[in-house]
Short mmCIF file of C-alpha atoms in Angstrom, two decimals:
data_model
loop_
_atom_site.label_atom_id
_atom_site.label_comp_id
_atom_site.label_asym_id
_atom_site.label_seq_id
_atom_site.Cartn_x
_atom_site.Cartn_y
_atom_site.Cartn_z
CA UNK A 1 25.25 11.08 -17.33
CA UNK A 2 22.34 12.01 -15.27
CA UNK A 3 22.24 12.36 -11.86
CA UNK A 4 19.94 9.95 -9.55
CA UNK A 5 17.21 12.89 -9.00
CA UNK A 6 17.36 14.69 -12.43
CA UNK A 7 16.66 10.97 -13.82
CA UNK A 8 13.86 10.85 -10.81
CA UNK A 9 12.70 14.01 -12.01
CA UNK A 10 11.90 13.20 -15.77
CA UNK A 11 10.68 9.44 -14.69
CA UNK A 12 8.29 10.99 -12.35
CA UNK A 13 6.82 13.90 -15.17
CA UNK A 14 6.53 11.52 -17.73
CA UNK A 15 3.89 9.43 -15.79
CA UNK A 16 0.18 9.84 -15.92
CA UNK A 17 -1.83 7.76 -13.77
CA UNK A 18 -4.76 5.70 -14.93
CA UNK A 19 -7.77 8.09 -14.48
CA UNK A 20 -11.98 7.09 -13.99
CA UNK A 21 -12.74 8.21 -17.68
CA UNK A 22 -10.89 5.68 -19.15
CA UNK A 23 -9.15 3.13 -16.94
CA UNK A 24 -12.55 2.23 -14.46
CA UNK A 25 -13.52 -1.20 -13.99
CA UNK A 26 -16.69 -2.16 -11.83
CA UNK A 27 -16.03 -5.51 -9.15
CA UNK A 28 -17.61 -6.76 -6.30
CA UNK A 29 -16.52 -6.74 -2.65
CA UNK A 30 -14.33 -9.55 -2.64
CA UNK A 31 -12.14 -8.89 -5.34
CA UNK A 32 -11.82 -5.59 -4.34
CA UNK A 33 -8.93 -5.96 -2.34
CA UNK A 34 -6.00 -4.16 -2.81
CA UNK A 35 -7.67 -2.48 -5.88
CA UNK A 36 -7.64 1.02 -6.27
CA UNK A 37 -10.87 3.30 -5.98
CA UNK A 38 -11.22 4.81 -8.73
CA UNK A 39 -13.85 7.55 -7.36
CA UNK A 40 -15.48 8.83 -3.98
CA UNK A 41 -17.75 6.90 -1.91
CA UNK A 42 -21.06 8.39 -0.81
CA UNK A 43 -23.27 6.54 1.27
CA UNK A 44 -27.15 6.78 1.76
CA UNK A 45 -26.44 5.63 5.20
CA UNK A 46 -25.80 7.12 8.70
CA UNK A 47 -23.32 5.65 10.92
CA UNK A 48 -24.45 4.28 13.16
CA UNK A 49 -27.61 4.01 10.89
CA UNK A 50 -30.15 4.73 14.59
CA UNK A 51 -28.91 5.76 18.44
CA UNK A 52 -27.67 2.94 19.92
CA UNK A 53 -25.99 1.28 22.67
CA UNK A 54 -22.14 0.93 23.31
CA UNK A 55 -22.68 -1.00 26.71
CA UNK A 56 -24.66 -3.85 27.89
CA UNK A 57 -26.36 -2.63 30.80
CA UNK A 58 -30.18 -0.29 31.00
CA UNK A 59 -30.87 2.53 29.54
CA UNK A 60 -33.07 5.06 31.29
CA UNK A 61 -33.50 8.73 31.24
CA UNK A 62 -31.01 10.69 33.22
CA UNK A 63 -32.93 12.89 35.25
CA UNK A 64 -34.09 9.73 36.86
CA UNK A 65 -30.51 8.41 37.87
CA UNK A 66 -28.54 11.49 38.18
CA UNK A 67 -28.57 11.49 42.09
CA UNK A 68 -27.93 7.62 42.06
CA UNK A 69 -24.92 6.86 44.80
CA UNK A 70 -24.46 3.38 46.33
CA UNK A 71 -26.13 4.62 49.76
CA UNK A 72 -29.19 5.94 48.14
CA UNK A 73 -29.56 4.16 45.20
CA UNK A 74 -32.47 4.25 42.28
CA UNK A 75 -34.63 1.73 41.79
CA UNK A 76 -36.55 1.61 38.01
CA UNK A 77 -38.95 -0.75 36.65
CA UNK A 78 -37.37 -2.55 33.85
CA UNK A 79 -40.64 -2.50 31.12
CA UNK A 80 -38.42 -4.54 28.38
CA UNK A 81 -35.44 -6.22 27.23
CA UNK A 82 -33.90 -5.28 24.05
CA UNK A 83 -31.91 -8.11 22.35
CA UNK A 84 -29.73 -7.46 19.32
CA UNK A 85 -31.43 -7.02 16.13
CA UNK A 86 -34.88 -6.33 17.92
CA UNK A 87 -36.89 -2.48 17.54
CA UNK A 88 -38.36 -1.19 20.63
CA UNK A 89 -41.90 -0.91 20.99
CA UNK A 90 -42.59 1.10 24.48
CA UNK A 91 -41.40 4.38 25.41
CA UNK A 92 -39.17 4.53 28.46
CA UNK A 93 -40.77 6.90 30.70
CA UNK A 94 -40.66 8.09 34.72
CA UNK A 95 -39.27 5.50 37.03
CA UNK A 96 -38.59 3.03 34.03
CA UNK A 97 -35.95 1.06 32.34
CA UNK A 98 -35.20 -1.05 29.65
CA UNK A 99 -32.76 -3.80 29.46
CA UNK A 100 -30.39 -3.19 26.66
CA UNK A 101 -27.45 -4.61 24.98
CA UNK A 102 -24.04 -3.52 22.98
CA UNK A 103 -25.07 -2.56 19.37
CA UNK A 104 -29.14 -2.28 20.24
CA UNK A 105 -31.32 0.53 19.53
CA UNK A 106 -31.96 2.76 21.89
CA UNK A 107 -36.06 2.97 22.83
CA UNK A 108 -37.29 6.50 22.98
CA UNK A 109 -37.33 8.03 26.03
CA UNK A 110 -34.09 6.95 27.37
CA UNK A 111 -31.46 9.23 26.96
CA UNK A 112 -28.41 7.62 28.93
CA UNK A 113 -27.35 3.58 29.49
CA UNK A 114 -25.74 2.72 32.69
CA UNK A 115 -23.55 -0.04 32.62
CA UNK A 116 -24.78 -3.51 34.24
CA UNK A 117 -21.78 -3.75 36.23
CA UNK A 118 -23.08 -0.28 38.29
CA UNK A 119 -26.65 -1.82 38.74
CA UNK A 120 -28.30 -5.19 40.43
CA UNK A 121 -31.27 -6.69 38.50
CA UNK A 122 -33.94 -8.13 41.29
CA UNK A 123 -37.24 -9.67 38.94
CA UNK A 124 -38.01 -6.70 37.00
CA UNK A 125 -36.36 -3.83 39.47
CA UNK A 126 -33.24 -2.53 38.65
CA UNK A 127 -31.13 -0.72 41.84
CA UNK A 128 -28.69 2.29 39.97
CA UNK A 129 -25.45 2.47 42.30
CA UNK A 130 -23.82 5.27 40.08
CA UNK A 131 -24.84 8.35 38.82
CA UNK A 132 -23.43 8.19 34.91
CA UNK A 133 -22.84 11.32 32.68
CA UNK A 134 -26.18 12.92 30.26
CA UNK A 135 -26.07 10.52 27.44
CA UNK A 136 -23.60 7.83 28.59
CA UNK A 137 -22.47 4.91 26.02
CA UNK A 138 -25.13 6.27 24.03
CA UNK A 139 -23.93 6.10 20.27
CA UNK A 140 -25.75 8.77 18.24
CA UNK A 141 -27.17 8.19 14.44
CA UNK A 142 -24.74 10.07 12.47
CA UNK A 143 -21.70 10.08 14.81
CA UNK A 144 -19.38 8.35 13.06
CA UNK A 145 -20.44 9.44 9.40
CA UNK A 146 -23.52 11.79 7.96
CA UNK A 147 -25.00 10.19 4.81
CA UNK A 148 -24.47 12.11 1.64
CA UNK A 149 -20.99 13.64 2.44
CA UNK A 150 -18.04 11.47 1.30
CA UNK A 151 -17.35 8.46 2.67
CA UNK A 152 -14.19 6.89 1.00
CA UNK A 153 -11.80 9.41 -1.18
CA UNK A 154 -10.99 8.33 -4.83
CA UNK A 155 -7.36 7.18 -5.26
CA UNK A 156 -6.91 5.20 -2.14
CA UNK A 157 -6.21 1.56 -2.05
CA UNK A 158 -8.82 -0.82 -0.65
CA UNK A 159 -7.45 -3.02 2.43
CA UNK A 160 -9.23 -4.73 4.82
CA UNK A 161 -10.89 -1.93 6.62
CA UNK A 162 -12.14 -0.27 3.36
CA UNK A 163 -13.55 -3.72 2.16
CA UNK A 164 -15.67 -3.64 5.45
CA UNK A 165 -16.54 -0.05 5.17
CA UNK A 166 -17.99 -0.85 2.17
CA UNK A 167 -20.01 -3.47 3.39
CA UNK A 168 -21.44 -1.97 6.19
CA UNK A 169 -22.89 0.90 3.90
CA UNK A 170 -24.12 -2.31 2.04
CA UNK A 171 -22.18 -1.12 -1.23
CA UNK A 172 -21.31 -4.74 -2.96
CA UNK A 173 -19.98 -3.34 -6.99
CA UNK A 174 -17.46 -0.39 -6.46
CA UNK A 175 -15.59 1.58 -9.13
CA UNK A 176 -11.87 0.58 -8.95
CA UNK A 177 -8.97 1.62 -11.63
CA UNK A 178 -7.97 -1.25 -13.81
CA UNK A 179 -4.46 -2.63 -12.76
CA UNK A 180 -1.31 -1.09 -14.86
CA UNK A 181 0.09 -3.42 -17.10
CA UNK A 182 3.88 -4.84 -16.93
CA UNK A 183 5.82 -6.71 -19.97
CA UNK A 184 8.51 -8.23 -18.92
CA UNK A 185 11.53 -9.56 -21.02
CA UNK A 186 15.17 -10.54 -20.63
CA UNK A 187 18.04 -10.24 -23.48
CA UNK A 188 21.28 -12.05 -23.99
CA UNK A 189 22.10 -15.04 -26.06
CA UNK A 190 23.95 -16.02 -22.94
CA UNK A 191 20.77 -16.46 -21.21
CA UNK A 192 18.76 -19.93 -20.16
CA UNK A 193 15.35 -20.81 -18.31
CA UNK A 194 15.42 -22.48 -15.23
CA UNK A 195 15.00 -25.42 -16.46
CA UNK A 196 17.28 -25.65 -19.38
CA UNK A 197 20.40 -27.23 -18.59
CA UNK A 198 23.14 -24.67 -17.95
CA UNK A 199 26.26 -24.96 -19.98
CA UNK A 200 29.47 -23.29 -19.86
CA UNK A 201 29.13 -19.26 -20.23
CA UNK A 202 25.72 -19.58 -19.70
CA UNK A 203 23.47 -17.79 -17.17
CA UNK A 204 20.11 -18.56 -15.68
CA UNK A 205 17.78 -15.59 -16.32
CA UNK A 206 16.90 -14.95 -12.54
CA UNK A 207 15.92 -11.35 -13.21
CA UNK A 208 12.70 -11.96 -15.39
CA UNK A 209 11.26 -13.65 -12.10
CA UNK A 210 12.46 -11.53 -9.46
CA UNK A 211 11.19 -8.59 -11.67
CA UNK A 212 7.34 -10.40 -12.26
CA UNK A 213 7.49 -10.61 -8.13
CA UNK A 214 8.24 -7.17 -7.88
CA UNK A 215 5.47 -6.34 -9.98
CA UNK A 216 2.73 -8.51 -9.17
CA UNK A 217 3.85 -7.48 -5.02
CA UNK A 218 2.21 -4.05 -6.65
CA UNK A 219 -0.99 -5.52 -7.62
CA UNK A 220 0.29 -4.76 -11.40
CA UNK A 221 -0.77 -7.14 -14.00
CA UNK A 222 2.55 -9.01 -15.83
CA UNK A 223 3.05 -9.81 -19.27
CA UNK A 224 6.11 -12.36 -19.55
CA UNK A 225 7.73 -12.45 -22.62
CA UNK A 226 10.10 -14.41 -22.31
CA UNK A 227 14.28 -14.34 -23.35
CA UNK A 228 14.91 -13.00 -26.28
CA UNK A 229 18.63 -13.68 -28.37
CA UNK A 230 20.53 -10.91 -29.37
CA UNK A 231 19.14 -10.63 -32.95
CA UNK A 232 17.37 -7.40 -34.17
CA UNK A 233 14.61 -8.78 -35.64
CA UNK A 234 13.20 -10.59 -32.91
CA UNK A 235 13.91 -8.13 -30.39
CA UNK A 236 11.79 -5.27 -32.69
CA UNK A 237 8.89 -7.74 -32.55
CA UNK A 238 9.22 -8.36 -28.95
CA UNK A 239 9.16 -4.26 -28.18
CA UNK A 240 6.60 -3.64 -30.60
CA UNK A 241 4.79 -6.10 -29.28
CA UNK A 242 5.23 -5.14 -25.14
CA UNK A 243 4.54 -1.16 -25.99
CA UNK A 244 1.88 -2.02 -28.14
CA UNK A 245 -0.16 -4.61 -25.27
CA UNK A 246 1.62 -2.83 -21.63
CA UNK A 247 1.40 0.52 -19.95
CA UNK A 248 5.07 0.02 -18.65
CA UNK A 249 8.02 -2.40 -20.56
CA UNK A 250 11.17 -3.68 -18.46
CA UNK A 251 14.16 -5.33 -20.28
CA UNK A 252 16.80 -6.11 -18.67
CA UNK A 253 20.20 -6.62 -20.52
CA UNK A 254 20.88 -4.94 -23.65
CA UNK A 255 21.54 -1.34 -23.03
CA UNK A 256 25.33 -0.99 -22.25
CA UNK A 257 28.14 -0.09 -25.23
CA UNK A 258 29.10 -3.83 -25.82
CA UNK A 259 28.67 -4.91 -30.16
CA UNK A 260 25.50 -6.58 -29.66
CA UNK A 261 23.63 -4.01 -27.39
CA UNK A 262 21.06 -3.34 -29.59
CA UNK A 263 18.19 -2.09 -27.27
CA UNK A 264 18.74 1.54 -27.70
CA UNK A 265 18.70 1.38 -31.49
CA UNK A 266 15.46 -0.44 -31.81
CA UNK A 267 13.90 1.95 -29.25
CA UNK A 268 14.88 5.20 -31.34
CA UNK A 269 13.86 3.26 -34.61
CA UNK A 270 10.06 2.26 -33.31
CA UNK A 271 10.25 6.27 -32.71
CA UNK A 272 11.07 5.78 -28.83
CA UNK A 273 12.23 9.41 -27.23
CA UNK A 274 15.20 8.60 -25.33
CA UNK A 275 15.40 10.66 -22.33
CA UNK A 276 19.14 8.85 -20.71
CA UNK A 277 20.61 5.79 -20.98
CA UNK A 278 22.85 5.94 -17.84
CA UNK A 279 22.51 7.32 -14.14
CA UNK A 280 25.22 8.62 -11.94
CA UNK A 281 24.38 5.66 -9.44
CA UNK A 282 26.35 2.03 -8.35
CA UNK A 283 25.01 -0.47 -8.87
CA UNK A 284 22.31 0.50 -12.22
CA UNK A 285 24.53 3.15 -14.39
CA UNK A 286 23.50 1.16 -17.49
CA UNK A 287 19.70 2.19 -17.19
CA UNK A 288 17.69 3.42 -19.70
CA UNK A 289 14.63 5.32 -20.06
CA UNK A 290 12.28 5.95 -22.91
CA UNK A 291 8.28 6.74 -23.67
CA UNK A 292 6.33 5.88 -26.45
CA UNK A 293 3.19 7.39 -26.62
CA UNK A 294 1.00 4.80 -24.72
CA UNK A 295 3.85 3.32 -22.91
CA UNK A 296 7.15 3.73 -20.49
CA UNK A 297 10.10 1.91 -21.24
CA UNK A 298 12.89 0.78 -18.68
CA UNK A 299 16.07 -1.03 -20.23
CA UNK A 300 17.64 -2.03 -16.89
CA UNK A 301 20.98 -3.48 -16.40
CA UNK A 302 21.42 -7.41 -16.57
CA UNK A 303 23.33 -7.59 -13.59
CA UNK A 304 20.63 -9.40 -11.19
CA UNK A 305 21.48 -6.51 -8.18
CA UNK A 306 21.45 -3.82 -10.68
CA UNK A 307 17.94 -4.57 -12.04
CA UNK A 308 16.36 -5.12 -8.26
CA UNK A 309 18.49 -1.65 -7.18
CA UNK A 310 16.77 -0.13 -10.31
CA UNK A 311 14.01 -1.42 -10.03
CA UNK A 312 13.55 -0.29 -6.18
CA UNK A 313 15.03 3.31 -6.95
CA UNK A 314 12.42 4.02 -9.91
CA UNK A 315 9.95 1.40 -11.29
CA UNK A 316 8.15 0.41 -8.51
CA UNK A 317 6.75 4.34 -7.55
CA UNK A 318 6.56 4.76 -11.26
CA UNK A 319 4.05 1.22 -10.90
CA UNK A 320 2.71 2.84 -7.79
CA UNK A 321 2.02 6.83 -9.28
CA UNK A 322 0.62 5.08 -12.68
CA UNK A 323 -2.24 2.64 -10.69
CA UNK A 324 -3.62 5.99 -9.80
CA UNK A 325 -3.04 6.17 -6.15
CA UNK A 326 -3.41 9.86 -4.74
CA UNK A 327 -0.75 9.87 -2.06
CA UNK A 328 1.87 7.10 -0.84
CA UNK A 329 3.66 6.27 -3.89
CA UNK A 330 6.48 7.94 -3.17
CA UNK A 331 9.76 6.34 -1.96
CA UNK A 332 9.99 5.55 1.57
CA UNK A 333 13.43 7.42 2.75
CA UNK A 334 14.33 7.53 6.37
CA UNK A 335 17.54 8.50 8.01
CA UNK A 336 19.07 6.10 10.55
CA UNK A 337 22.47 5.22 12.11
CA UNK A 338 25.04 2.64 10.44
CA UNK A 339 26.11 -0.10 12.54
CA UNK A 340 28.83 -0.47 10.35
CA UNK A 341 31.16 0.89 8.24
CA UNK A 342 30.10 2.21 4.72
CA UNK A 343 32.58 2.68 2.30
CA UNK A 344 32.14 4.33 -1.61
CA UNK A 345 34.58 5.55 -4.05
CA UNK A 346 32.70 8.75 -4.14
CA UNK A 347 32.48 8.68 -8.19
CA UNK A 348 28.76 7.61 -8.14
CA UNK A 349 25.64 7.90 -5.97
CA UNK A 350 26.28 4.54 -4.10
CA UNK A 351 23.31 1.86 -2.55
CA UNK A 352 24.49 -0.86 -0.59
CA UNK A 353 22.22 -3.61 0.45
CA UNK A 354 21.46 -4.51 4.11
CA UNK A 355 18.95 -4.87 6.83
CA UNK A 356 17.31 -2.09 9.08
CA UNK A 357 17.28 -3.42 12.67
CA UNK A 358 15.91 -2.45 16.13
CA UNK A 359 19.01 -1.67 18.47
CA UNK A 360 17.66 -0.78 21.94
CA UNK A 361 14.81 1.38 20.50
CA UNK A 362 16.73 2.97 17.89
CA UNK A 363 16.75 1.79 14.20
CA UNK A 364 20.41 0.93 12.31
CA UNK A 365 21.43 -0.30 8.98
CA UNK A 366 23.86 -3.00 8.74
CA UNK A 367 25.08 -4.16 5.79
CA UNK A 368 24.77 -7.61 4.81
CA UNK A 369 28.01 -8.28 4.32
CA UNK A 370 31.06 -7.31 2.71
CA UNK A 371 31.67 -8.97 -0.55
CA UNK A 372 28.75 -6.52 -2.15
CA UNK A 373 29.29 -7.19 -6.12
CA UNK A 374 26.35 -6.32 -8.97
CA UNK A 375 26.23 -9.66 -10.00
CA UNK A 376 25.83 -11.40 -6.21
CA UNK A 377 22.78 -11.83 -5.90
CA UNK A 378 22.87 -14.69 -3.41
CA UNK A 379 23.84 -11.93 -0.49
CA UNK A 380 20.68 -10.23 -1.50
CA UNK A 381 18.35 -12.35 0.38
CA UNK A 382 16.57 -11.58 3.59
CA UNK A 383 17.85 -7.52 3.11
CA UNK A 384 15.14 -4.58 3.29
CA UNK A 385 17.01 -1.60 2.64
CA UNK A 386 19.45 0.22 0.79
CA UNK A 387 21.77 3.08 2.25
CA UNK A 388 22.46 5.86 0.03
CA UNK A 389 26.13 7.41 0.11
CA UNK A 390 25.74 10.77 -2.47
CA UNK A 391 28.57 11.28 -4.95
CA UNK A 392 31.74 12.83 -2.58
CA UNK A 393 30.87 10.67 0.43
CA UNK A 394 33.36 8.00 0.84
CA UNK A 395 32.87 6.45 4.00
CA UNK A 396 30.10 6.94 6.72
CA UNK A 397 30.97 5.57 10.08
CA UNK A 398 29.72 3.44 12.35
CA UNK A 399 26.97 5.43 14.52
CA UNK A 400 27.22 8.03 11.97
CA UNK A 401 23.49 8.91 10.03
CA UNK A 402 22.76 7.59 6.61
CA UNK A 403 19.90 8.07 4.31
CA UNK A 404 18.34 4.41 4.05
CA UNK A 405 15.81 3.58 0.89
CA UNK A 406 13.11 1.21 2.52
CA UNK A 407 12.29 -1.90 -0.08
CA UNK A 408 9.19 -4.15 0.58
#
């Protein structure tokens, strides 16, 4: 049985990410969200694209103000107004002025902009109460971002304020990575839809949906396939089919010791290499992991906890590395005190399910309560963490520092 970071390890080493050469789809701005860009971003633009304005006020040339002071102040003939989205046409010279506002170019000549609120405006003379610093709330082309140099890395996923970047260097198609692809299927004769009616020793398949949230949360595409019975021959089709069609296959149920486990079998016969079917960890010991060679394949525990815990610990930064993000899609581990007692039998590397809160400043697990069981899912709800007690650490207590696995 492998440990829970030797099983990280080969996961992790067995995934290539979706790269430009073959994986690169071409969309416009608005369904570019949350997509990932595939390369870098150069722009024929400067930003800001001229000099311009970051106050409303005049702008003037400084050697004209610098002595300004509310006792002796400078008076300039304003020559024009400048209005947003208008282009200068005179030259600010001696003992002038020009009206100006936020965002507006910046006529030549002037070389500073003194606030409105340090000036009085009598017909078209302007009184300067303040002497401002050379080249005050004056924005220069370029500042923000020289055109030809890059703009956006590849890699990085595109959220609001990389949609807008876009559009400002008036860049509408964009190169993004095409979205992995998930099949999704459930085994057990024992299993039922939602809406079937539910009989005696049967259970409602909750993990196929919780597992299709997961993945579509990731921006993944999903591939439902459905329950399949415990029968060989419609389980080969269904594999065949998910490895043949998905970049990444998650079953869940199937891969324990019990007569009609046939999962593991199927996967070595469609010529599957097995890398573990079981992890030193509570809940998920039951997990298995196999590649083909166009496709991952996770047999996760049927236990409803077990396949989320799973599914938290491993799939979704294997989901994350694969889309062909460049940094971030690693798991989120912070340290933090328990509120409460933690208790393991020490055998296994042990997750328990709770909530981070904000204690006077200071963030603390609690647990959500104490009747934690694989199969209860209901206690599950509302929880955004898991604390991690290694193998040989039997209790942590209260105030005492645990290593918490953030879930989203």
């Amino acid at each position: 049985m492998l440990s829970v970071k030797d099983a990280e390890t080969i996961i992790f080493n067995h995934v290539q990410p979706l790269n430009q050469e073959h994986d690169l789809e071409i969309v416009d701005l608005l369904t570019g969200f949350h997509r990932i860009l595939a390369t870098p971003v150069i722009s024929a633009l400067d930003f800001p694209h001229w000099d311009n304005s970051a106050m409303d006020g005049f702008a003037v040339r400084y050697e004209d103000v610098q002595s300004s002071t509310p006792e002796n102040p400078t008076i300039l003939e304003v020559v024009q107004e400048i209005p947003a989205g208008y282009q200068p046409k005179n030259t600010i010279k001696q003992g002038q002025a020009a009206r100006i506002f936020t965002g507006v170019i910046i006529p030549k000549g002037a070389d500073t902009v003194v606030m409105q609120e340090k000036t009085k405006l009598q017909e078209n003379r302007v009184s300067i109460f303040s002497a401002p610093q050379p080249q005050e709330f004056i924005r220069k082309q370029g500042d923000f971002y020289q055109a030809g140099t890059e703009l956006l890395p590849g890699g990085i996923t595109l959220k609001a304020a990389e949609i807008a970047i876009l559009a400002a260097a008036q860049l509408p198609k964009i190169s993004v990575l095409r979205r992995p692809r998930v099949a999704i299927f459930s085994s057990g004769d024992e299993l039922v839809t939602p809406e079937q009616t539910l009989k005696p020793g049967q259970i409602v398949d909750s993990n196929q949906y919780a597992l299709a949230a997961l993945v579509r949360e990731l921006n993944a595409e999903v591939l439902m396939l459905g329950i399949v019975k415990d029968n060989p021959t419609a389980l080969i089709e269904t594999i065949n089919y998910a490895i043949n069609h998905a970049d990444i296959v998650l079953s869940s149920g199937g891969v324990s010791v019990g007569d009609y486990d046939y999962i593991d079998k199927i996967l070595a016969s469609l010529g599957a290499e097995i890398h573990f079917r079981a992890v030193q960890m509570r809940p998920g010991k039951p997990l298995t992991f196999a590649t083909f060679t166009n496709s991952l394949y996770f047999g996760l525990p049927g236990n409803p906890v077990s396949a989320l815990v799973t599914f938290w610990r491993f799939v979704q930064p294997t989901i994350k590395k694969l889309s062909g993000i460049n940094r971030g899609w690693e798991s989120k581990f912070i340290k933090v005190k328990s509120h409460c007692e933690l208790k393991s039998n020490g055998e296994m590397e042990t997750y328990i399910w709770g909530n981070l809160k904000l204690n006077n400043g200071i963030y603390e697990f609690e647990q959500t309560s104490s009747n934690l069981n694989s199969g209860n899912l209901i206690n599950l709800a509302q929880t955004n963490a898991l604390a991690i007690l290694p193998v040989g650490k039997t209790l942590i207590s209260p105030g005492e520092e645990t290593l918490v696995l953030q879930i989203e």
